[in-house]
Each structure stands twice: as structure tokens, then as C-alpha cells.
């Protein structure tokens, strides 16, 4: 029988102060990167604009494409190689004059430019300003609705402290993922949003497994007498450790495969999942469980202290 | 002892047979999203205010005619906003007669009355406004569906989205520009007389008589590709519209080789009006106008009975065919604007399918091997359950007519990772029970029972997230949510119920069970 952790008894909860520093550091680095980049880079799904994916027969230079686009006044567009050296993505900001014409204009101009050779337009996406704003709002609603749903569910199944701690953990994961997105200069798009929501689900999943175990153990009171809440939590985390690591590994494999073999279109999506699985697993113990422990100890401390005050008087 | 073994086996067999039934034949069973098979996704905004304005314009014209027939002189009857008409009588003495006529315009309410000055306004009631807006969008959907059907697209989706938007998905369309032109054209066909009292030069200099406007004819030179715009002075009054059309057919243009034209035939009402108009205006020119562009303005030589006419304009055969389609399907009640467009070429779609399948296969192989190595025979059981999970997942997608998109493929790859989580939870629990000295039989029993609550909790939270994704998401994100949701629901059945059954069959049924391979 192969066993990763035959009888784990690590002191996870005892080291939570260090974990707080690490979590804060990672979150902060991400936030600083976002601020330095002047906010997240939004995909045209959110900003509005036109995206054109072109495959050329011969790999062209970016400068040649830019020169060609410059002739119709789109010289400022973002031109990006996309996977294959012959494949490019052109992002053209919203224009005032007939935005739906942009795709056709670009296609005509590039085709007419003999220096670029033959080409095939593989994808055109146009998002008008109205739709872009709607999608932005929907994205925020979706994340908020996800978080509120989770808070309610855990508050109902366990207790309020657990719900809040789980949401803080999830929030931490989202921030770390957004930070990673910003650090690697990737764009926030609809698939990235979907990945974030999946990570929310995954992270909560993990937290619930630990909570469930804690509750089960606390049911057997005789077994637990004389232990502090922190110790009980540590036992629960250790008991679920092999499951946590094994599951994290299988999901991690799946996302790694997506990231490395899923192709360019899925890359950002897989990247967020990849980072999210790591931080989601980490945050179960070091954010959610740690907060529940400190909160419970704080409340217990306040219950005891007034008694002392009475004794003094 | 395992309970109701035959009943549970029977249920699994039924599920497997049902899944196979829905998946046959495999090529046609599952809808591929636009990002996988190529095609167009469009969101159109209906400019409903323009529909209101044209409705109000028509009412103003009607009112003017009615007042004139009663001999009531007016100095102004004109639309002063999208939903209101301002009326100024020539003399306040005709006030009461005018009000009687105006009240016949049922849907309007009278406001800002000033009897002494002979002035009032007619305003569309809010209820009528919302009815007309709704009608405009509904008619728009109908008209576009008509056009797309005649254009010939397999399995198009045309639905209303929100208050004033129309969602159109055309899978597998090869020429997106042409499809867009066909869908987005308002196709308002109008017949108006040229205003021959004024010369074009005067009109261009800004001296336009009241009730007339400048419209242009576009002519593209086939050799130089340059466009010429020829101005016409046209009376604003519409004599006849495309609403009275019966047929529109493509013909080759007898006067210019290689060009095509569209012959139209009016219905009975249209033919009668056309006959009267041509009879009363012999010698004048009648302009044929489509969406504000003059196509031709032939001279009326004599009364034209039978209600037939021809639209010429250097059309290619495709252009003529598309024009005939939009004329037959009718005009859109209001112009539309493209708010969102996503076009995917078929070659990109094929690439995406290949990459997605590679990702799923690689993900499955890694997970299969891992479970087999780590949990041995129990791992093999989990692998069989995973296989059944994928089978049910695809079958459900086929049964519900759900669409498989590229993020949907990613969702499946992720489901594989999450579905084995359930088995890992159970197996780890069984190992734990074995470690504290339980017999294999009771360890299996305890492991499955104790893990159940956690499994339900984890599945529910992710399914809630998937449901939220589905509600707030658009297109491809929805596809991801669907496959994630269905995959998880299936995993509850396969990773728990089905695995338990296999455990019962493989281990528990044995007379002596000294150890389990886990």
C-alpha cells in the first residue's frame, strides 16, 4: 500500500502567524502589481472593441502588420503573436465611426497588402460599449453572488465564524489569482472569470472537508477533553491531509494538462486554475482554519476575562 | 450483507443503456458550440425609439389627411418628439371640429391644450409606448428568423434577449459578412415621387421645398471600384411600402449583361394603390427607395395594372438573391445595431476540438494511472466509475440538447479531476478505519457512510457556483457551467453509488474477506 502520510501529526495551526505574513505578502505583491499596471488589463469582453485573429501563410513582422493597419488609422492597435509564429491577434479599440465595419476594413487592408502574403481570418469578435459595460457588471455580480451563496451555505451547515473565515479564504484566493494574472501581464477575460468562480468552488470544497471533520470530532466529546480548540482543528487538518494533498494533486494534474496542452485559447483560463488550486489548498488551512481558531480563542478569552474582573472587584 | 444488490445493478444497467441510447449516433448526438464548429454569434440592439418615431410620423400624416378632408386648415401637424405630435390650427374657430378628428386617433392622449391659440399636442400613452416597443422587438425576431430560414442555415438560434436585444447564432456559416448584411438590413422598401418643381442644383444649395428631401443613389463602378452618389429630390410622402408585397424573385437584367434584378409583385391592396398612383402621375418619375437609398427612379409612361415592378441596381446574383429574401421576409420594424459579434472560422474550430480532446485525454490518462497505482484494485474500481461518469456526462448533454463549447471541454477535464476527489475521500476514510483495527467489511461500511456528508457538501457548493456561472455567464462561460454541473451530478451517482455497488460485488459479497486492495 502506498501512503503519502501514514500517520500525519504536523503542527499546522501552530505556525499560523507565519502563514498570515506569507498570505499578506502574496496578496500585497499582487495588489502592488495591479496598481503599478494601472489596474487589471481587461479583455475586449469588458472594454468593448474588436479582436481579429489572423493566420498568415508566412510569418510576418509585427511592424509590417502595424504599418498596414496604420494606413486605415488603426496603428495604435495591440498586435500580439498568438501561439504559432504565423498566428496573430489584433485588438482594435472602439472607434466612433461604425464599429461593426472595423472587422471588414481590417480584413480588406491586410489582404490587399502584398508584403504580408496570403492570410486567413480565423476569428472576429466585436463587443460594443453597451455590452462591455453589461458584462463588467455581470462579472462583479457573479463573483459577489458566488461569495454570498458560500457564506450562507456554510453559515447554515456549520456556523457564522466558519462562513466568514471561508469567505475570507476565498477572497484571498481570488486576490492572489488576480495578482498572478497582473504579474504575468495576462488579460482579465470571461474565461478567466469562469476560472475564478471555479476556484471559489474548489477552495470552499476543501474548507468544508476540514470543517466537516472538525465537527465530527467534536461530536465525540469524550475523546477530545482537555484539548484546546486549536489542537482540535490541527487534528482535523491532519486527518484530512492525505485526502487534501491527493485531491489537490489530481486537480492540479488536470489543470497542468490544460495549461500545457490546452492550446493558446485556453491558456489564461488554465493559468488561473493552476494558481488557484495551489492557493485554494493552502488557504483552507492557513486562512480559513487559522481565522476560525483565532476568532474562537478571542471570543473564549473575552468570556473568561470579565470573570477575572469580577474576581478582582 | 449488501442490500438489494440486484435492484441496484438493475438501476446502473438502465442508466448505461439509457446513456448509450442518447449517444447514438455519436456524430450527431452532441451540439458543438460556435467556437468549435465555426459560425457567427450576434447580439443586435433594436432601436425601438426609431420604431416609435416612424409610428408617430405615420399617425401625424394620417391626422393631417383627416383634417384636410374635413376642410380644417392647419399651419402645422408634425412630430415634435419620438412619441408626440404638435398641432397648430390656422384658426381657433375650428377647435371643436379638430378635436373630434384628433380623438379618432385612439392611441394618443391630448395634452397642452390652448383653445384660444388653436394649439394642442398628441402624446402616445406610456402603455402604448411599451406595447409598441415590445411589438417592434418581437416582429424583429420574427422577421430575422424568416430571413435566416430562407437563407438556409442549419439549426440557427434566434431569440430575444432582455428588453430590446436579439441574440442570433448561426453555426457553420461560411460567409459571415454576407449573413450579417442579410440580417442587419432594415429592408424598408418605399415608393415616392420625385419632386420635379425644384432642380437638384437648388436643392443641393440648400433650397429644399417643404415636404421634400435629398436622397442619393449609389453607383459603384465595377472597374475602378469607386462609388458615385447621385442626388435626387424626393417628396417625403410615402405612396406605397414593401409591406404590400406578395412576391420577390431574382431575374437576369435584360438591359445589362451579367447583372441581376429583383422583380416584385404586390398583393391586391398594393396592386390597387400602385395602379392609382401610376394613373395619377403619368409623366412623372417614381423613385424606388430601399433603406433611404434610391435604387432607380423610372418615368411613369402609363398606368401600370397588375402590380408588378422591377428593382434594378447592378446586382450580382448573390446580392439580388439576398435582396429578394429580405423583401419577401419583410422590413424590420426598426433599424438594428450590432452590439456584439463573434465569428469563428471553421479551421480554428477544428484546432480547438483537437486541443480540447488532447487535454481531456491527457487529463484522464494521468488520473487513471494515478488511481490505479495508488489504490490498486479499488483504484481500478474508481477508474471504471470515472469512465461511467464521462459516459453519463456526454449522454446528458445530448439528452438536454446542451451545447459543447471549448470552455465546456475544459469543464470536462476539470470534472475528471474533481470526480476522483469523491473516491479519494472514501478510500482515505476506509484506510483510516482499517488502521484503527476495523474489519475490512465494517471499514468499507464506515468509510462510505462517514464520507457521504462531506461528499454532498462539496458537490452542492460547486454545483451552486456552476449554477451562478450559468445564470450570469454568456455563451462560452455558460457552456463551461453546464458541463461542470452535469459532470458533478453524474459524479454523485458514479463515484458514490456505483463505486459502492462495485465494492459490494467485488469485496463484500465474498464469504471471507481478509483484506481489501486499497
mmCIF file of C-alpha atoms in Angstrom, chain A residues 69-206:
data_model
loop_
_atom_site.group_PDB
_atom_site.id
_atom_site.type_symbol
_atom_site.label_atom_id
_atom_site.label_comp_id
_atom_site.label_asym_id
_atom_site.label_seq_id
_atom_site.Cartn_x
_atom_site.Cartn_y
_atom_site.Cartn_z
ATOM 1 C CA UNK A 69 -3.116 48.891 -40.060
ATOM 2 C CA UNK A 70 -1.729 52.424 -39.778
ATOM 3 C CA UNK A 71 -2.983 53.125 -43.283
ATOM 4 C CA UNK A 72 -6.579 52.883 -42.092
ATOM 5 C CA UNK A 73 -5.857 54.676 -38.827
ATOM 6 C CA UNK A 74 -5.551 51.646 -36.553
ATOM 7 C CA UNK A 75 -1.795 51.984 -35.994
ATOM 8 C CA UNK A 76 -2.367 52.128 -32.247
ATOM 9 C CA UNK A 77 -3.871 48.639 -32.098
ATOM 10 C CA UNK A 78 -2.437 45.925 -29.891
ATOM 11 C CA UNK A 79 -0.725 43.321 -32.084
ATOM 12 C CA UNK A 80 0.167 40.071 -30.392
ATOM 13 C CA UNK A 81 1.645 36.836 -31.594
ATOM 14 C CA UNK A 82 -0.669 34.007 -30.585
ATOM 15 C CA UNK A 83 0.905 30.591 -30.174
ATOM 16 C CA UNK A 84 2.171 29.792 -33.659
ATOM 17 C CA UNK A 85 4.588 32.387 -35.186
ATOM 18 C CA UNK A 86 2.241 32.778 -38.154
ATOM 19 C CA UNK A 87 -0.756 33.491 -35.977
ATOM 20 C CA UNK A 88 -1.579 36.943 -34.647
ATOM 21 C CA UNK A 89 -4.236 38.620 -32.597
ATOM 22 C CA UNK A 90 -5.078 42.233 -33.356
ATOM 23 C CA UNK A 91 -7.017 44.231 -30.808
ATOM 24 C CA UNK A 92 -8.578 47.402 -32.065
ATOM 25 C CA UNK A 93 -10.101 49.824 -29.574
ATOM 26 C CA UNK A 94 -13.657 51.057 -30.005
ATOM 27 C CA UNK A 95 -13.906 53.615 -32.771
ATOM 28 C CA UNK A 96 -16.556 56.235 -33.119
ATOM 29 C CA UNK A 97 -17.373 55.550 -36.753
ATOM 30 C CA UNK A 98 -19.319 52.377 -37.443
ATOM 31 C CA UNK A 99 -17.574 49.876 -35.151
ATOM 32 C CA UNK A 100 -19.131 46.901 -36.903
ATOM 33 C CA UNK A 101 -17.286 47.891 -40.057
ATOM 34 C CA UNK A 102 -13.864 47.567 -38.437
ATOM 35 C CA UNK A 103 -13.514 43.828 -38.997
ATOM 36 C CA UNK A 104 -14.219 44.087 -42.691
ATOM 37 C CA UNK A 105 -11.942 47.110 -43.133
ATOM 38 C CA UNK A 106 -9.012 45.391 -41.447
ATOM 39 C CA UNK A 107 -9.524 42.212 -43.418
ATOM 40 C CA UNK A 108 -9.605 44.117 -46.694
ATOM 41 C CA UNK A 109 -6.496 46.151 -45.875
ATOM 42 C CA UNK A 110 -4.411 43.197 -44.743
ATOM 43 C CA UNK A 111 -5.442 41.113 -47.735
ATOM 44 C CA UNK A 112 -4.569 43.956 -50.109
ATOM 45 C CA UNK A 113 -1.095 44.356 -48.583
ATOM 46 C CA UNK A 114 1.105 42.201 -50.820
ATOM 47 C CA UNK A 115 4.053 42.276 -48.389
ATOM 48 C CA UNK A 116 2.063 40.276 -45.831
ATOM 49 C CA UNK A 117 1.316 37.428 -48.210
ATOM 50 C CA UNK A 118 -1.759 35.232 -48.017
ATOM 51 C CA UNK A 119 -3.756 35.149 -44.827
ATOM 52 C CA UNK A 120 -6.846 33.675 -43.261
ATOM 53 C CA UNK A 121 -9.061 35.484 -40.777
ATOM 54 C CA UNK A 122 -9.857 32.841 -38.190
ATOM 55 C CA UNK A 123 -11.852 34.772 -35.639
ATOM 56 C CA UNK A 124 -13.527 38.162 -35.346
ATOM 57 C CA UNK A 125 -15.025 39.365 -32.108
ATOM 58 C CA UNK A 126 -16.696 42.706 -31.715
ATOM 59 C CA UNK A 127 -18.080 43.899 -28.412
ATOM 60 C CA UNK A 128 -19.965 47.184 -28.368
ATOM 61 C CA UNK A 129 -19.584 49.642 -25.499
ATOM 62 C CA UNK A 130 -23.001 48.846 -24.055
ATOM 63 C CA UNK A 131 -22.392 45.107 -23.963
ATOM 64 C CA UNK A 132 -18.915 45.600 -22.487
ATOM 65 C CA UNK A 133 -20.300 47.560 -19.567
ATOM 66 C CA UNK A 134 -23.058 44.992 -19.037
ATOM 67 C CA UNK A 135 -20.521 42.191 -18.929
ATOM 68 C CA UNK A 136 -18.397 44.073 -16.397
ATOM 69 C CA UNK A 137 -21.385 44.459 -14.122
ATOM 70 C CA UNK A 138 -22.382 40.836 -14.587
ATOM 71 C CA UNK A 139 -18.852 39.741 -13.706
ATOM 72 C CA UNK A 140 -18.972 41.610 -10.426
ATOM 73 C CA UNK A 141 -22.455 40.288 -9.672
ATOM 74 C CA UNK A 142 -21.335 36.754 -10.408
ATOM 75 C CA UNK A 143 -18.376 36.897 -8.034
ATOM 76 C CA UNK A 144 -20.428 38.575 -5.308
ATOM 77 C CA UNK A 145 -23.313 36.159 -5.713
ATOM 78 C CA UNK A 146 -20.843 33.293 -5.509
ATOM 79 C CA UNK A 147 -19.316 34.609 -2.292
ATOM 80 C CA UNK A 148 -22.661 35.357 -0.659
ATOM 81 C CA UNK A 149 -24.001 31.928 -1.629
ATOM 82 C CA UNK A 150 -20.998 30.284 0.001
ATOM 83 C CA UNK A 151 -21.245 32.389 3.157
ATOM 84 C CA UNK A 152 -24.908 31.485 3.538
ATOM 85 C CA UNK A 153 -24.357 27.807 2.848
ATOM 86 C CA UNK A 154 -21.541 27.408 5.366
ATOM 87 C CA UNK A 155 -23.263 29.578 7.970
ATOM 88 C CA UNK A 156 -26.238 27.250 7.619
ATOM 89 C CA UNK A 157 -24.266 23.998 7.654
ATOM 90 C CA UNK A 158 -21.684 24.994 10.274
ATOM 91 C CA UNK A 159 -21.529 28.366 11.996
ATOM 92 C CA UNK A 160 -21.177 32.025 11.187
ATOM 93 C CA UNK A 161 -17.468 32.175 12.063
ATOM 94 C CA UNK A 162 -16.774 29.322 9.686
ATOM 95 C CA UNK A 163 -18.734 31.076 6.937
ATOM 96 C CA UNK A 164 -16.861 34.345 7.319
ATOM 97 C CA UNK A 165 -13.492 32.578 7.526
ATOM 98 C CA UNK A 166 -14.261 30.562 4.387
ATOM 99 C CA UNK A 167 -15.236 33.718 2.506
ATOM 100 C CA UNK A 168 -12.043 35.469 3.646
ATOM 101 C CA UNK A 169 -10.065 32.463 2.424
ATOM 102 C CA UNK A 170 -11.845 32.544 -0.922
ATOM 103 C CA UNK A 171 -11.325 36.293 -1.188
ATOM 104 C CA UNK A 172 -7.631 35.711 -0.527
ATOM 105 C CA UNK A 173 -7.509 33.154 -3.343
ATOM 106 C CA UNK A 174 -9.234 35.499 -5.765
ATOM 107 C CA UNK A 175 -6.794 38.298 -4.908
ATOM 108 C CA UNK A 176 -3.766 36.051 -5.323
ATOM 109 C CA UNK A 177 -5.071 34.823 -8.692
ATOM 110 C CA UNK A 178 -5.725 38.379 -9.867
ATOM 111 C CA UNK A 179 -2.247 39.356 -8.687
ATOM 112 C CA UNK A 180 -0.705 36.452 -10.608
ATOM 113 C CA UNK A 181 -2.725 37.498 -13.648
ATOM 114 C CA UNK A 182 -1.346 41.004 -13.382
ATOM 115 C CA UNK A 183 2.248 39.866 -12.713
ATOM 116 C CA UNK A 184 2.269 37.712 -15.838
ATOM 117 C CA UNK A 185 0.628 40.508 -17.814
ATOM 118 C CA UNK A 186 -2.408 38.463 -18.788
ATOM 119 C CA UNK A 187 -5.832 39.821 -19.531
ATOM 120 C CA UNK A 188 -8.976 39.555 -17.471
ATOM 121 C CA UNK A 189 -11.485 37.922 -19.814
ATOM 122 C CA UNK A 190 -14.734 35.979 -19.486
ATOM 123 C CA UNK A 191 -12.974 32.589 -19.336
ATOM 124 C CA UNK A 192 -10.718 33.974 -16.590
ATOM 125 C CA UNK A 193 -13.835 34.965 -14.670
ATOM 126 C CA UNK A 194 -15.182 31.438 -15.091
ATOM 127 C CA UNK A 195 -11.894 30.065 -13.763
ATOM 128 C CA UNK A 196 -12.078 32.373 -10.735
ATOM 129 C CA UNK A 197 -15.560 31.159 -9.926
ATOM 130 C CA UNK A 198 -14.437 27.569 -10.247
ATOM 131 C CA UNK A 199 -11.596 28.292 -7.846
ATOM 132 C CA UNK A 200 -14.116 29.761 -5.425
ATOM 133 C CA UNK A 201 -15.996 26.472 -5.560
ATOM 134 C CA UNK A 202 -12.847 24.392 -5.234
ATOM 135 C CA UNK A 203 -11.428 26.389 -2.330
ATOM 136 C CA UNK A 204 -14.679 26.172 -0.396
ATOM 137 C CA UNK A 205 -14.832 22.474 -1.149
ATOM 138 C CA UNK A 206 -11.534 21.988 0.576
#
